[in-house]
XYZ file of C-alpha atoms in Angstrom:
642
model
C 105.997 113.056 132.338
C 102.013 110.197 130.734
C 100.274 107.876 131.512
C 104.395 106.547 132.709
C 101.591 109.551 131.693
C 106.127 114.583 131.224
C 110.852 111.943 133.385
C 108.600 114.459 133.252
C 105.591 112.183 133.227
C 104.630 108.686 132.585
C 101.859 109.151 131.898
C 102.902 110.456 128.739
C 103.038 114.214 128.555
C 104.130 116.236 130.267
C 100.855 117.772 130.351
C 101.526 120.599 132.944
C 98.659 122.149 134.163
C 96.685 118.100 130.781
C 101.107 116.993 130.677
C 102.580 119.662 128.002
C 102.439 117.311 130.378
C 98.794 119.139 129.484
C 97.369 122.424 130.063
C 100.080 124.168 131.528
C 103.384 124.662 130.693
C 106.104 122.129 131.882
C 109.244 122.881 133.941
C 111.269 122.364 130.555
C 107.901 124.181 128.603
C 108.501 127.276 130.631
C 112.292 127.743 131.574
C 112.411 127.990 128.075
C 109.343 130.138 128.523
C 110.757 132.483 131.923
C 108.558 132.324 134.108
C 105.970 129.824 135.299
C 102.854 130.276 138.244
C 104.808 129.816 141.762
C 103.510 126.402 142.660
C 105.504 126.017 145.810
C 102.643 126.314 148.736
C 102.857 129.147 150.955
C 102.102 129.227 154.617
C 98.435 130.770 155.900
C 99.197 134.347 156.922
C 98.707 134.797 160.752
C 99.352 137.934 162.375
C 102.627 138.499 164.188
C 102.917 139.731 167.748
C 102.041 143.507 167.780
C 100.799 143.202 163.700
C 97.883 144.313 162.442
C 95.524 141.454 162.430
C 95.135 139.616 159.095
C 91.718 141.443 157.907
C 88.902 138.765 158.572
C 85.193 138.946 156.502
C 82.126 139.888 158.533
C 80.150 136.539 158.612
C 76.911 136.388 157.261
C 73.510 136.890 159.313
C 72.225 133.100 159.213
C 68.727 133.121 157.641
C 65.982 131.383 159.181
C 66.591 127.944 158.381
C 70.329 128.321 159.932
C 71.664 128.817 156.568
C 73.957 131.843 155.866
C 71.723 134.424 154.032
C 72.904 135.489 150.579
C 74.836 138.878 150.232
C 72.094 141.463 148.842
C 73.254 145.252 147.734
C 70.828 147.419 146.690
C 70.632 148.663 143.131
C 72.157 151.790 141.744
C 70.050 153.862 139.979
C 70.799 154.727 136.369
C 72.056 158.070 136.085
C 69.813 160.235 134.006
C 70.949 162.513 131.773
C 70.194 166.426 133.569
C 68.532 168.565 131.130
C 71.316 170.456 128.664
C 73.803 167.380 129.800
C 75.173 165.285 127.125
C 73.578 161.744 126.755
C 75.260 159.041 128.840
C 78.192 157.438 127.065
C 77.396 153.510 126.189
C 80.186 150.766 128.006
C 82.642 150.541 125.269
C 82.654 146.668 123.929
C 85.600 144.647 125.881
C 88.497 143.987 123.134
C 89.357 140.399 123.097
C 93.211 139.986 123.233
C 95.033 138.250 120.201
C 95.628 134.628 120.882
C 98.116 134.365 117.913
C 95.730 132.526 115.648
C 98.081 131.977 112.486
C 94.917 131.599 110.353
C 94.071 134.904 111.286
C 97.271 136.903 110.747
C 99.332 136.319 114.069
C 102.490 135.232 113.156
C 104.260 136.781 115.752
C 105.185 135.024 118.858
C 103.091 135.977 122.080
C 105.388 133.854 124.549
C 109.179 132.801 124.813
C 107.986 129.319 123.918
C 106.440 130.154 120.479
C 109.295 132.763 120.066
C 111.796 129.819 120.180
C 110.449 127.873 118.154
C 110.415 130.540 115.415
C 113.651 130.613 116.059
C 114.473 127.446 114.439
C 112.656 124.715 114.215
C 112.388 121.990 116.928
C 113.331 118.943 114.802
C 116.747 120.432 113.849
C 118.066 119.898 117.142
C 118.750 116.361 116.385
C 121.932 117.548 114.120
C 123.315 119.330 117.388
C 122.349 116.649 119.454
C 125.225 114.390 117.420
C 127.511 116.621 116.341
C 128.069 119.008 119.220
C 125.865 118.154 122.597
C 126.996 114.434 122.172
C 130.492 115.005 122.064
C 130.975 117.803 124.390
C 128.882 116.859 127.298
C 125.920 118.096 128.796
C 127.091 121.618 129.685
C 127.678 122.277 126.203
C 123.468 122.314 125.517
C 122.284 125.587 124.789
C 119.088 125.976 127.331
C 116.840 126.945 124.850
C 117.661 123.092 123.036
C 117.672 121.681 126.501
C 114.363 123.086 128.136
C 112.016 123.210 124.910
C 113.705 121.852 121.487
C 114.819 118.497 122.030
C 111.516 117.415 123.320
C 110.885 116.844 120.113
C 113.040 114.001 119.871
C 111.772 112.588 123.076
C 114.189 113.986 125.788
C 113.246 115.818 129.133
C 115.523 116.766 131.926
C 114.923 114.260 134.757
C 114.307 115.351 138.710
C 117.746 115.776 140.410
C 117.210 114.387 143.625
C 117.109 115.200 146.837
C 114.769 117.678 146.270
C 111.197 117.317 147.826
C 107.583 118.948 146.799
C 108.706 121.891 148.257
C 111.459 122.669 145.762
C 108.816 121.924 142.930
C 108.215 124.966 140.740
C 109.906 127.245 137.853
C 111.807 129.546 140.673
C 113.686 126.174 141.393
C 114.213 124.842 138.097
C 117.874 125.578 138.030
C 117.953 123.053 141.031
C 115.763 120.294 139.672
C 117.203 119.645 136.499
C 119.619 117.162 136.498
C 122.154 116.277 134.013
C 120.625 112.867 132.881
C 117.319 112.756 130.694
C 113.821 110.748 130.517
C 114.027 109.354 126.827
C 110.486 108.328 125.893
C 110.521 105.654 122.861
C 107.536 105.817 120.126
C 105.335 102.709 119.931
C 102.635 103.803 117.243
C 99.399 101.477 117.689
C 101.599 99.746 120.974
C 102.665 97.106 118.440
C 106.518 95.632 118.735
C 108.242 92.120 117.868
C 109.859 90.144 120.010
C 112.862 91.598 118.542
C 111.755 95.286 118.696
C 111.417 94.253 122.265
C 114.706 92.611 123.202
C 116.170 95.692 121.940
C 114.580 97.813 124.289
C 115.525 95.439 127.063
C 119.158 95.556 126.322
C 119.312 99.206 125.475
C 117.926 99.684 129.190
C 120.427 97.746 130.685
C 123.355 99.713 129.094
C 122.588 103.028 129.322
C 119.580 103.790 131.088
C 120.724 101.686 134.886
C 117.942 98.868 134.233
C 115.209 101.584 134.142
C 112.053 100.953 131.855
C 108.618 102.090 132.784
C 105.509 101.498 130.558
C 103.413 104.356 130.314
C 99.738 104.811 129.435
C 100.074 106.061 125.743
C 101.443 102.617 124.981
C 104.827 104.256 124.885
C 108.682 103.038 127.000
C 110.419 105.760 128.964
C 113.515 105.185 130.480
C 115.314 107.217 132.584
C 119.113 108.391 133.700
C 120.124 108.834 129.640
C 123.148 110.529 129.424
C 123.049 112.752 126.546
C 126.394 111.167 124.873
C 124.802 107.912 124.741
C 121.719 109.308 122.466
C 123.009 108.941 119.078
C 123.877 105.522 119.720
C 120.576 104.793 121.299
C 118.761 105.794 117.978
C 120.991 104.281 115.771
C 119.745 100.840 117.597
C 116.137 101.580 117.981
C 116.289 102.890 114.215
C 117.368 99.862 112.820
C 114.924 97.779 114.385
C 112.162 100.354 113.306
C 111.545 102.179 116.387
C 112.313 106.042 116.663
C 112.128 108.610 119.073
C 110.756 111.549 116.798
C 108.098 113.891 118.152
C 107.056 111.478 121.289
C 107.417 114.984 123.245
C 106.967 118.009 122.296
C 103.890 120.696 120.547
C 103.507 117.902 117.650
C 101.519 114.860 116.822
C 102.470 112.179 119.592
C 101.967 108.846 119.631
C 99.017 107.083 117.917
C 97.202 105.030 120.542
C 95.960 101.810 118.840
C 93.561 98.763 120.085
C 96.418 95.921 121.919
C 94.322 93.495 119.319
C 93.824 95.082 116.366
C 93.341 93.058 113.404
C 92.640 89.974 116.118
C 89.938 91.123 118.739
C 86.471 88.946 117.394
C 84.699 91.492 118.041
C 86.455 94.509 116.577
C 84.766 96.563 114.235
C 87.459 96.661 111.402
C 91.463 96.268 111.931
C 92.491 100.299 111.951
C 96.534 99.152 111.343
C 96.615 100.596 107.709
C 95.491 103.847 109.112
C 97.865 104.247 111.948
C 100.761 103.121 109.869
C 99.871 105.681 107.128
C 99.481 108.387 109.113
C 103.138 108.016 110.769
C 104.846 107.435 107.275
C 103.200 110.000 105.988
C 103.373 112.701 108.529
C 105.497 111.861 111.877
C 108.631 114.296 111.106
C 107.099 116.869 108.570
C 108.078 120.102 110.289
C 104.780 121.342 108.370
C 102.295 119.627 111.391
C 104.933 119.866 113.914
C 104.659 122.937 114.983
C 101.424 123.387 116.713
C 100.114 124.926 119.622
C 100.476 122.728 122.461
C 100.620 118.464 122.122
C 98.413 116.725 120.427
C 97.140 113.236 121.199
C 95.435 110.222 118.934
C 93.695 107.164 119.325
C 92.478 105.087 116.563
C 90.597 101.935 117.570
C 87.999 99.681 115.877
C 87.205 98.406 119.492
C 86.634 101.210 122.747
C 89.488 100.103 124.286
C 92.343 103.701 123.648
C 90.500 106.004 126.378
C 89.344 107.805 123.110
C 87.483 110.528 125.396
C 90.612 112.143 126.164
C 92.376 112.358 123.240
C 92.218 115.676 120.746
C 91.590 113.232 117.937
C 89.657 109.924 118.099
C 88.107 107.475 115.368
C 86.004 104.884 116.848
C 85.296 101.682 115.234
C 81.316 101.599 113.885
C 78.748 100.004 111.679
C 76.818 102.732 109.517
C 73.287 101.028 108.487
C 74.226 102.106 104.674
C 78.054 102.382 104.305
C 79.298 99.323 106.847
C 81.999 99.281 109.146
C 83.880 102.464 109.748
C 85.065 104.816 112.285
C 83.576 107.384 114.713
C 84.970 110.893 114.649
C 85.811 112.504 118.287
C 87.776 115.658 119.076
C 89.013 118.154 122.015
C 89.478 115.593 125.203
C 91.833 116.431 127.472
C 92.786 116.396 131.010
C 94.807 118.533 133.352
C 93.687 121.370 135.409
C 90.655 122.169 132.753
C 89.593 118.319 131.805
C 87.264 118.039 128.846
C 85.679 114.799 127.333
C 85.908 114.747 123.837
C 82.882 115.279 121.965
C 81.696 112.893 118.718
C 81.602 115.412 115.187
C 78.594 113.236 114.138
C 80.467 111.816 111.354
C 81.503 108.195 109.919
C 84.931 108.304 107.881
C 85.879 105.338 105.688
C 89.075 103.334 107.140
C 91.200 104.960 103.464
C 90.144 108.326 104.528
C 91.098 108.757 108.059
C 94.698 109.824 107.286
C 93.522 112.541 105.261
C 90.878 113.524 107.724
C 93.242 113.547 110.636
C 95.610 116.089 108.790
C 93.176 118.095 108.459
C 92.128 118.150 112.206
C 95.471 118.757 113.082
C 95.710 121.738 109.939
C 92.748 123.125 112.155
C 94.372 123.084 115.392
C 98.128 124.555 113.799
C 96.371 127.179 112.390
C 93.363 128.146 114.891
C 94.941 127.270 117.739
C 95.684 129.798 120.595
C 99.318 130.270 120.649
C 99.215 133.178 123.465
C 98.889 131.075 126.711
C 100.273 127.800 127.106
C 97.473 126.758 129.896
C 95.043 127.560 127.077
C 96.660 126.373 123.715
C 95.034 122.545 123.703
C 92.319 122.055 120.816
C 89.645 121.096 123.719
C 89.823 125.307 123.941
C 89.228 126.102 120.102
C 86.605 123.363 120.649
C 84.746 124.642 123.819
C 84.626 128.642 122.195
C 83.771 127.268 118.762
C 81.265 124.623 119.687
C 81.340 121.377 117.503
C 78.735 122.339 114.532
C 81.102 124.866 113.820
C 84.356 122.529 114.165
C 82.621 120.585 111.592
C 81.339 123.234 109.147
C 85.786 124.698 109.316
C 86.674 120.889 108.659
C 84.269 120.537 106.200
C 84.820 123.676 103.850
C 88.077 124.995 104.962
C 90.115 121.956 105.077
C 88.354 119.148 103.396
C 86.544 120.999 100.812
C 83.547 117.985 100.606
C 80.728 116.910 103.159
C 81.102 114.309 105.740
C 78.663 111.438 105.958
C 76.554 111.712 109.255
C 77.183 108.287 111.421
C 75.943 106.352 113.950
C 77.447 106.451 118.019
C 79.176 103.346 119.169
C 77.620 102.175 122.277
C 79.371 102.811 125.372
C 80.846 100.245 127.211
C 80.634 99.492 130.914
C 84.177 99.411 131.721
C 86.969 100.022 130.216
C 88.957 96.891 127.869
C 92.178 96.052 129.168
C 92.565 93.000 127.403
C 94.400 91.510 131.084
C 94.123 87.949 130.753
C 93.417 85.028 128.180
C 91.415 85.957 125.037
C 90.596 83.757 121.999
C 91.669 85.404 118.671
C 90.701 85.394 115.430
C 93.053 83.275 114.106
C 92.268 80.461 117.125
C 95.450 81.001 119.275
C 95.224 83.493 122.403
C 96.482 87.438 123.760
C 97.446 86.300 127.094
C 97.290 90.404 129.143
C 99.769 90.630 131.712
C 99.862 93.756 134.612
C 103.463 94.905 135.898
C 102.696 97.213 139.031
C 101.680 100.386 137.875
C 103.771 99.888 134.469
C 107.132 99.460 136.154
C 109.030 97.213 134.689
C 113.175 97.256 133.855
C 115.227 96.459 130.965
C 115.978 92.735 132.579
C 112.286 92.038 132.458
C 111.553 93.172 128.899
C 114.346 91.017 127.786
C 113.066 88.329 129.997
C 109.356 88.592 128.095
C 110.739 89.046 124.500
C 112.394 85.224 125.047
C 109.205 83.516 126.845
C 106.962 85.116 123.947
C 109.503 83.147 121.281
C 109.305 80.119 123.267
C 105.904 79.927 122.988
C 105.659 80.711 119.050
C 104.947 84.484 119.680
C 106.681 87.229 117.766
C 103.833 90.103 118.568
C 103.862 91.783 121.959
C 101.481 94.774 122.474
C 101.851 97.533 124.926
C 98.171 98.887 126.149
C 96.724 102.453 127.566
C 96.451 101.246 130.631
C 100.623 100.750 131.409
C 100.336 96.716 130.784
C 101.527 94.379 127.842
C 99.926 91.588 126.044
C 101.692 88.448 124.233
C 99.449 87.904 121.097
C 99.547 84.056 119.295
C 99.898 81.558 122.098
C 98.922 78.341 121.540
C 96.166 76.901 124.229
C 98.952 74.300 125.352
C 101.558 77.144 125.965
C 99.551 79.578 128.085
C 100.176 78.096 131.330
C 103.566 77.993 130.866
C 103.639 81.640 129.749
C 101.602 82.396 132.577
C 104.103 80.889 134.762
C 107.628 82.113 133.207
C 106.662 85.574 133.607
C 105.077 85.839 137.158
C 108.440 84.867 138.177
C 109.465 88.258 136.457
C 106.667 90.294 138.592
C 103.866 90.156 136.045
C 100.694 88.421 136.265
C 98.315 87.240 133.631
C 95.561 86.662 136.749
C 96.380 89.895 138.716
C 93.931 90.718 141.966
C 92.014 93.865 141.020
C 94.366 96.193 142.513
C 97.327 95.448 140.170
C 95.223 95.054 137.480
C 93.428 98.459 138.077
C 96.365 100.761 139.616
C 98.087 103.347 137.668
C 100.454 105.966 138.234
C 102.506 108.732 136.693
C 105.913 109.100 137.277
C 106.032 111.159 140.110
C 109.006 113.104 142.114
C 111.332 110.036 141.725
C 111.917 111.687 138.455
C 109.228 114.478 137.214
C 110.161 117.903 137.752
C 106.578 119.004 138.353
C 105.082 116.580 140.847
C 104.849 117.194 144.360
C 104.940 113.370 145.845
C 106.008 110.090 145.202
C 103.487 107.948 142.773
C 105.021 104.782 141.196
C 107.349 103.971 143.749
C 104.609 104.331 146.018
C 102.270 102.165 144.279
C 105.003 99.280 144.227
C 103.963 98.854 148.415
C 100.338 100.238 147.974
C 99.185 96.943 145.855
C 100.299 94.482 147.896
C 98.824 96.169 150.792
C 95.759 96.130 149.165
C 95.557 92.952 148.063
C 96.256 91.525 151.503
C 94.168 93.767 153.290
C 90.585 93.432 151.182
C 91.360 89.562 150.921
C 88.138 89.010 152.525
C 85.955 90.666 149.967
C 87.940 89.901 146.350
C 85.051 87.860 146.248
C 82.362 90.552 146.176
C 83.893 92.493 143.925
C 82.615 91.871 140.707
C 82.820 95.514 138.916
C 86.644 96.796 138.613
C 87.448 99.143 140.633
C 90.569 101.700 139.292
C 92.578 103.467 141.245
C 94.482 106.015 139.549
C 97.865 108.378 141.586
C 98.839 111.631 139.951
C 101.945 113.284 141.435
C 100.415 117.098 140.783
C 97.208 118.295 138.846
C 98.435 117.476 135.208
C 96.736 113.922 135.729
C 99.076 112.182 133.149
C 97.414 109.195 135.310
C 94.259 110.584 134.915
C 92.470 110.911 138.295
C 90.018 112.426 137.417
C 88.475 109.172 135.554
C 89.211 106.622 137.828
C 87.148 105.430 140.648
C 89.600 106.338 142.968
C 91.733 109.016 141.556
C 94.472 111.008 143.780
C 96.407 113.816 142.798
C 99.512 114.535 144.472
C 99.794 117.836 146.659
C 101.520 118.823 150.105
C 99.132 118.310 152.905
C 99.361 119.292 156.862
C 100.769 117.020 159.142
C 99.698 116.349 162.618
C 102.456 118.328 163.576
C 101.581 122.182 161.747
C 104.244 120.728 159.134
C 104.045 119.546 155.237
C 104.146 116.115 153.811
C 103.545 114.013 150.723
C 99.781 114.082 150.320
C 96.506 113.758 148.119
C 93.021 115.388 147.093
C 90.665 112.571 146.277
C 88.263 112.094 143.040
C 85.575 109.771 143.507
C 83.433 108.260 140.595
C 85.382 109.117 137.790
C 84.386 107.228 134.467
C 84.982 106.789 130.616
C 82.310 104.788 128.816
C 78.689 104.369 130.313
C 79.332 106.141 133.117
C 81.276 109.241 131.793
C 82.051 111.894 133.841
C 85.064 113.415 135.870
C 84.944 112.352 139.989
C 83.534 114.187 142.935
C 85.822 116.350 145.147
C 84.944 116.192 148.804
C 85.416 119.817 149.950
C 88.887 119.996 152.306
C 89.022 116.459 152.286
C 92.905 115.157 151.837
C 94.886 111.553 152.593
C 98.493 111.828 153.647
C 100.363 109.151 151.356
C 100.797 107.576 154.736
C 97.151 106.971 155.011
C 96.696 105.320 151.353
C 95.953 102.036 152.291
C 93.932 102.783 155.508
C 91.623 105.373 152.561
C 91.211 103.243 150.063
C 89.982 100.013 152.020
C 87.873 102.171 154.249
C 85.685 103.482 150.873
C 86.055 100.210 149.132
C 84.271 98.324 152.319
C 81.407 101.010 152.386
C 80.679 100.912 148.265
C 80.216 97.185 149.213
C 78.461 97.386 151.858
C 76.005 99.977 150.649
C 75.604 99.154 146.910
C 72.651 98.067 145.138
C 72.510 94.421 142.458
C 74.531 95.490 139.783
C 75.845 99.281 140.866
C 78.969 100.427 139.571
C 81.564 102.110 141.886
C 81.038 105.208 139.611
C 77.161 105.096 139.911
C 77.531 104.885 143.693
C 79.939 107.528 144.716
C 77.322 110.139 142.900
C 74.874 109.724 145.064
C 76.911 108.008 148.312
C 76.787 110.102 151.568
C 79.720 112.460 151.996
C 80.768 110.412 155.145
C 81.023 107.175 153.179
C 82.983 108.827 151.154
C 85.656 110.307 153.441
């Protein structure tokens, strides 16, 4: 359930194995699918009483220098044809499988999931939805609607509880879905009024127990939904312009868009008329929703979307010739198989980037792989394909003209959250505020939607990075912002840990995680803040820590500093509990690259705290003028590290 990402994620996908939370399939991808990879751990085998031992390997003779000496077999000769014998036959070429490429004839579906959306077409659950599902209660949902169709209009299944990581898994999906839903709302380019806001606020209040959790694809998710509340829940959000429509689901999700577009000083061009054309155009045409897997965009004239992780990215630049335009980026991703997206070399005009982006997304519907769901994200197509031939199909396939070769942007040091005051263009201010890891409730989005209109404001922006900025405040009228909402739990001059913490939604309500994320984040920060009080001061690079409730990484751990990902670890005791493998030195920008794994290193969610203060005091202690945490942990002894 992203960034808040599949109550499957916050994140915002479900990207199971890149949340669809990514890479593989969800719990409500697969039930709808059969079967899913057993993901519950299993004991080590030991050998009973009177059993057979478990076989052990012979170990290796240790070479000279104590190292284990590498295996060595010797050579088979090749077998030579005996005089009258027929010639030795040549290895037969290996037959790749179909992967149920439409563009090349595969129409028919190779899993349950593409074989129910053939079926009928995802977005025509919504008529069932109100006319049958609504009225009738929640038994009366057919489970092929329930587990993979009305994703589509933003529903998932949320965790029943009382079920720990060991339950977590498709053999137990009968037992983790519960009868209320995660309803994720749209919020193309993050942008709402103060009106589109208050709605949201009171809509949580009534139906969804207070619940409202920002996630990191600038979308709201709330949770406990019952399905006969829906169709009054769109009617509301409808007619203040907000909509549900493909936020889950193998289609076009949201668009990610810069917090300050159209105000940022130093933005490249305002990228609004884009974004909105693009959704009026094409959010709802069952001819691009249909497509392989999810498929995620950012369009940004700053670097300030995570752009290296989306399948689609244009990037604000200056061509030497043409002037400002946008960067073209495809096939990021995260998940089990994480990819950074890689720049096509070309600079598209601001009027042509709908166009351009339809036909990216043509590419993926129709190239795709459509035969495994761990392998059906464009950053696949991209990786067998390589880009130079990406952009020859986009080119002459789709586009039917030449691109104009661009410039890069220049990376950026760390990433923008736009936390804080900022001047504007138009000489007023985007005051950033950070809520805990995204959390915050219907009560408190009420609460902001009045302070912003008694300061003037009627803009709020919801960010990547699960936080929310008031644009338009007068310089007399930012204190008292400031002020009104930290008594709501959100700070405009957060410590570096709430400014730099995300996390997904874990177990509390994602049917794939194996631990407890954002509720565990709501005690980690203040720990954290009170326990490195003593070096704030030193810290003058941001340092992110990022918790991911199972490998999907709708929180993305593998790009933050600190990045954990949720697994059941050994206790003291021989037993399980709630625990964590570590990335270290994960980056976007300057220093791009996914983190380090220390081999059979894990933290108990116990030990958190205790983990991250340890590493934090050593990267201080041993850095060099000016090193970023990233920079350090490559080359930082294992044992700092640990």
């Amino acid at each position: 359930m992203t960034s808040t990402t599949d109550a499957l994620t916050a994140s915002d996908s479900p990207e199971p194995a890149d949340g669809t939370p990514a890479d593989a399939g969800s719990a409500s991808d697969t039930a709808a699918a059969g079967t899913r990879p057993r993901t519950r751990p299993r004991a080590p085998r030991t050998a009973a009483n009177g059993d057979t031992p478990v076989r052990q390997r012979t170990p290796r003779t240790p070479a000279a220098d104590g190292e284990a000496a590498p295996r060595t077999r010797t050579p088979r000769a090749p077998r030579a044809a005996a005089d009258g014998d027929a010639p030795a036959r040549k290895p037969r070429p290996v037959k790749r499988r179909a992967e149920g490429q439409w563009k090349l004839g595969y129409r028919e579906p190779l899993n349950p999931n593409e074989q129910v959306k053939k079926d009928d077409h995802p977005l025509n659950v919504r008529a069932r939805i109100e006319n049958i599902y609504a009225k009738n209660g929640f038994d009366s949902i057919d489970k092929q609607d329930l587990r993979g169709r009305m994703r589509w209009w933003g529903l998932y299944t949320q965790r029943r509880e009382g079920y720990d990581g060991t339950f977590t898994g498709d053999e137990n999906i009968d037992l983790l879905e519960d009868s209320h839903f995660m309803m994720r709302i749209r919020c193309d380019g993050g942008a709402l009024s103060a009106e589109q806001l208050r709605t949201l606020g009171q809509l949580s209040t009534e139906f969804a127990r207070d619940t409202a959790d920002l996630s990191d694809r600038e979308n709201v998710q709330y949770h406990w939904i019952r399905i006969e509340d829906v169709p009054t829940i769109w009617e509301r959000i409808e007619a203040v312009g907000l909509k549900t429509t493909q936020a889950c689901g193998d289609c076009p999700r949201v668009v990610l868009g810069s917090p300050l577009a159209g105000e940022a000083v130093d933005e490249v061009l305002d990228p609004t008329p884009a974004i909105d054309e693009i959704v009026r155009r094409y959010i709802g045409d069952k001819n691009l929703s249909n497509l392989p897997r999810k498929f995620k965009t950012a369009i940004s004239g700053l670097q300030d979307v995570a752009h290296e992780i989306n399948d689609v990215a244009f990037i604000g630049v200056v061509h030497p010739e043409h002037g400002p335009g946008l960067d073209l980026w495809v096939g990021g991703g995260l998940s089990t198989n994480p990819m950074l997206a890689q720049r096509v070399g070309a600079w598209i005009p601001l009027d042509e980037v709908p166009d351009v982006w339809e036909a990216v997304v043509s590419i993926f519907r129709d190239y795709g792989y459509r035969r495994l769901r761990s392998k059906a994200r464009l950053k696949f197509l991209i990786k067998d394909w390589g880009i130079e031939k990406f952009r020859q199909v986009l080119e002459d396939e789709y586009l039917g003209r030449k691109l104009i070769d661009g410039p890069a942007p220049e990376p950026l040091k760390a990433p923008r959250d736009h936390v804080g005051v900022q001047k504007l263009k138009n000489g007023l201010n985007a005051v950033g505020f950070a809520a805990i890891a995204g959390r915050v409730s219907g009560t408190k989005l009420t609460a902001i939607a009045d302070a912003a209109e008694r300061v003037g404001s009627d803009r709020i922006r919801f960010t990547p990075y699960q936080k929310l900025i008031v644009l338009d405040v007068p310089d007399d009228k930012v204190d008292e912002l400031v002020d009104e909402l930290a008594t709501h739990g959100l700070s405009g001059r957060p410590s570096n840990w709430r400014r730099n913490l995300m996390a997904c939604s874990g177990i509390e309500f994602c049917k794939l995680s194996f631990v407890e994320t954002r509720k565990r984040s709501q005690d980690l920060v203040p720990e954290l803040e009170q326990r490195l009080a003593d070096i704030n001061d030193k810290l003058d690079v941001p340092i992110t820590v990022n918790i991911n409730g199972c490998p999907n990484s709708c929180a993305r751990s593998q790009i933050a500093d600190i990045g954990f990902k949720g697994q059941l670890v050994e206790d003291d005791n021989g037993g399980q509990t709630e625990g964590f493998q570590v990335h270290l030195g994960g980056s976007l920008g300057l220093d791009s690259g996914f983190g380090r794994k220390l081999r059979q290193h894990k933290v108990t969610s116990a030990e958190m705290g205790d983990y991250v203060d340890r590493v934090v005091r050593n990267f201080i202690e041993q850095r060099e003028e000016g090193e970023r945490f990233a920079q350090w942990a490559v080359r930082a002894d294992e044992e700092a590290l640990r």
